[in-house]
Amino acid sequence: MTRVTIYTDGACRGNPGPGGWGALLVSGDNEKELFGGVAETTNNRMELTAAIEALRALKKHGQVTIYTDSEYLRRGITEWIEQWKRRGWKTAARKSVKNEDLWRQLDQIASGKEVEWCWVKGHSGHPGNERADELANRGVDELQSS
């Protein structure tokens, strides 16, 4: 069975402002880097986009571990999403869920996959997280230079 470890991160210069997302996919000795940028966005949208694009890039089904420094992403997909769906995409305070479009995409692409969601402290020297951060910032840099 294929085992993939994914490190994701989002970056934003201003919030909202220009943003980027990055993901590092590791399977055995193989690595794949993904990144991109968006002209006007938020950090949370970039965190979600990184996870969506990483899962979308998987070619085979298998065990996936995703490391993120975003509690919003990790808790949203592991704790909050089922309640949001039951409430018609409303929070406990009856407000619309922010970034519903991306939460729906993530829910759809993650369903049917064996995904473990792990939190890692950002900017703490964790090699995978640092590379994902570099990729997210590269997404912003390339967007701004084009």
Coordinates of C-alpha atoms in Angstrom, one line a residue:
M1 CA 0.0 0.0 0.0
T2 CA 1.3 3.5 -0.9
R3 CA 2.1 5.7 2.0
V4 CA 2.4 9.5 1.4
T5 CA 3.5 12.2 3.9
I6 CA 2.4 15.7 2.9
Y7 CA 3.5 19.0 4.4
T8 CA 1.3 22.0 3.6
D9 CA 1.4 25.7 4.3
G10 CA -0.2 28.9 3.2
A11 CA 1.2 32.4 3.2
C12 CA -0.4 35.9 2.8
R13 CA 1.2 39.3 2.5
G14 CA -1.5 41.3 4.1
N15 CA -4.7 39.5 5.2
P16 CA -6.3 39.8 2.8
G17 CA -3.7 40.4 0.2
P18 CA -1.6 38.4 -2.3
G19 CA -1.1 34.9 -1.1
G20 CA 0.5 31.6 -1.9
W21 CA 0.2 27.9 -1.0
G22 CA 2.8 25.2 -0.9
A23 CA 2.8 21.4 -0.4
L24 CA 5.6 18.9 -0.2
L25 CA 4.6 15.3 -1.0
V26 CA 6.9 12.5 0.1
S27 CA 6.6 8.8 -0.6
G28 CA 9.7 6.7 0.0
D29 CA 12.6 8.4 -1.8
N30 CA 10.3 10.4 -4.1
E31 CA 9.3 14.0 -3.5
K32 CA 7.0 16.3 -5.3
E33 CA 6.7 20.1 -4.7
L34 CA 3.6 22.0 -5.5
F35 CA 2.9 25.7 -5.1
G36 CA 0.8 28.5 -6.5
G37 CA -0.4 32.1 -5.8
V38 CA -3.6 34.1 -5.7
A39 CA -3.7 37.9 -6.2
E40 CA -6.3 38.6 -3.4
T41 CA -6.9 36.1 -0.7
T42 CA -6.5 35.2 3.0
N43 CA -4.1 33.0 4.8
N44 CA -6.8 30.6 5.8
R45 CA -7.8 30.2 2.1
M46 CA -4.2 29.4 1.2
E47 CA -3.9 26.8 4.0
L48 CA -7.1 25.1 2.6
T49 CA -5.9 25.4 -1.0
A50 CA -2.5 23.7 -0.1
A51 CA -4.3 20.7 1.3
I52 CA -6.8 20.5 -1.6
E53 CA -4.1 20.7 -4.2
A54 CA -1.9 18.1 -2.4
L55 CA -4.7 15.6 -2.2
R56 CA -5.7 16.3 -5.8
A57 CA -2.1 15.5 -6.9
L58 CA -2.2 11.9 -5.4
K59 CA -2.2 9.3 -8.2
K60 CA -2.9 6.3 -6.0
H61 CA -5.0 5.5 -3.0
G62 CA -3.2 4.7 0.2
Q63 CA -2.4 6.0 3.6
V64 CA -1.8 9.8 3.8
T65 CA -0.5 11.8 6.6
I66 CA -0.9 15.6 6.3
Y67 CA 1.2 17.9 8.5
T68 CA -0.1 21.5 8.8
D69 CA 0.7 24.4 11.1
S70 CA -2.9 25.6 10.8
E71 CA -5.2 24.6 13.6
Y72 CA -8.0 26.1 11.5
L73 CA -7.4 23.5 8.8
R74 CA -6.8 20.6 11.1
R75 CA -9.6 21.2 13.4
G76 CA -12.0 22.2 10.6
I77 CA -11.6 19.0 8.8
T78 CA -11.4 16.7 11.8
E79 CA -13.8 18.3 14.3
W80 CA -16.0 21.0 12.9
I81 CA -17.0 20.0 9.3
E82 CA -19.6 17.3 10.2
Q83 CA -21.4 19.8 12.4
W84 CA -21.3 22.5 9.7
K85 CA -22.8 20.1 7.2
R86 CA -25.6 19.1 9.6
R87 CA -26.4 22.7 10.2
G88 CA -26.5 23.6 6.5
W89 CA -23.0 25.1 6.5
K90 CA -23.7 27.3 9.5
T91 CA -21.6 27.7 12.6
A92 CA -22.9 27.1 16.1
A93 CA -23.6 30.9 16.1
R94 CA -25.8 30.4 13.0
K95 CA -23.4 32.4 10.8
S96 CA -22.3 31.2 7.4
V97 CA -19.1 29.1 7.5
K98 CA -16.2 31.1 6.1
N99 CA -14.5 29.6 3.1
E100 CA -17.4 27.2 2.6
D101 CA -16.4 26.7 -1.1
L102 CA -13.0 25.4 -0.1
W103 CA -14.3 23.3 2.8
R104 CA -16.7 21.6 0.4
Q105 CA -13.9 20.9 -2.0
L106 CA -11.6 19.5 0.7
D107 CA -14.4 17.4 2.1
Q108 CA -15.1 15.9 -1.3
I109 CA -11.5 15.2 -2.2
A110 CA -10.6 13.8 1.2
S111 CA -13.6 11.5 1.4
G112 CA -12.7 7.9 0.6
K113 CA -9.1 8.5 1.4
E114 CA -7.3 7.4 4.5
V115 CA -6.0 10.7 5.8
E116 CA -4.4 11.4 9.2
W117 CA -4.3 15.1 10.0
C118 CA -1.4 16.3 12.2
W119 CA -0.5 19.7 13.6
V120 CA 3.1 20.9 13.7
K121 CA 4.2 24.2 15.2
G122 CA 5.0 26.6 12.4
H123 CA 8.4 28.3 12.1
S124 CA 9.9 25.9 14.7
G125 CA 12.5 24.4 12.4
H126 CA 10.5 21.3 11.4
P127 CA 12.1 20.5 8.0
G128 CA 8.9 19.5 6.1
N129 CA 6.9 22.5 7.4
E130 CA 9.8 24.9 6.6
R131 CA 9.9 23.6 3.0
A132 CA 6.1 24.0 2.7
D133 CA 6.5 27.5 4.0
E134 CA 9.2 28.2 1.4
L135 CA 6.9 26.9 -1.4
A136 CA 4.0 29.0 -0.2
N137 CA 6.2 32.1 -0.2
R138 CA 7.5 31.1 -3.6
G139 CA 3.9 31.1 -4.8
V140 CA 3.5 34.7 -3.7
D141 CA 6.9 35.7 -5.1
E142 CA 6.2 34.2 -8.6
L143 CA 2.7 35.8 -8.6
Q144 CA 4.1 39.2 -7.8
S145 CA 7.0 39.0 -10.3
S146 CA 4.7 38.1 -13.2

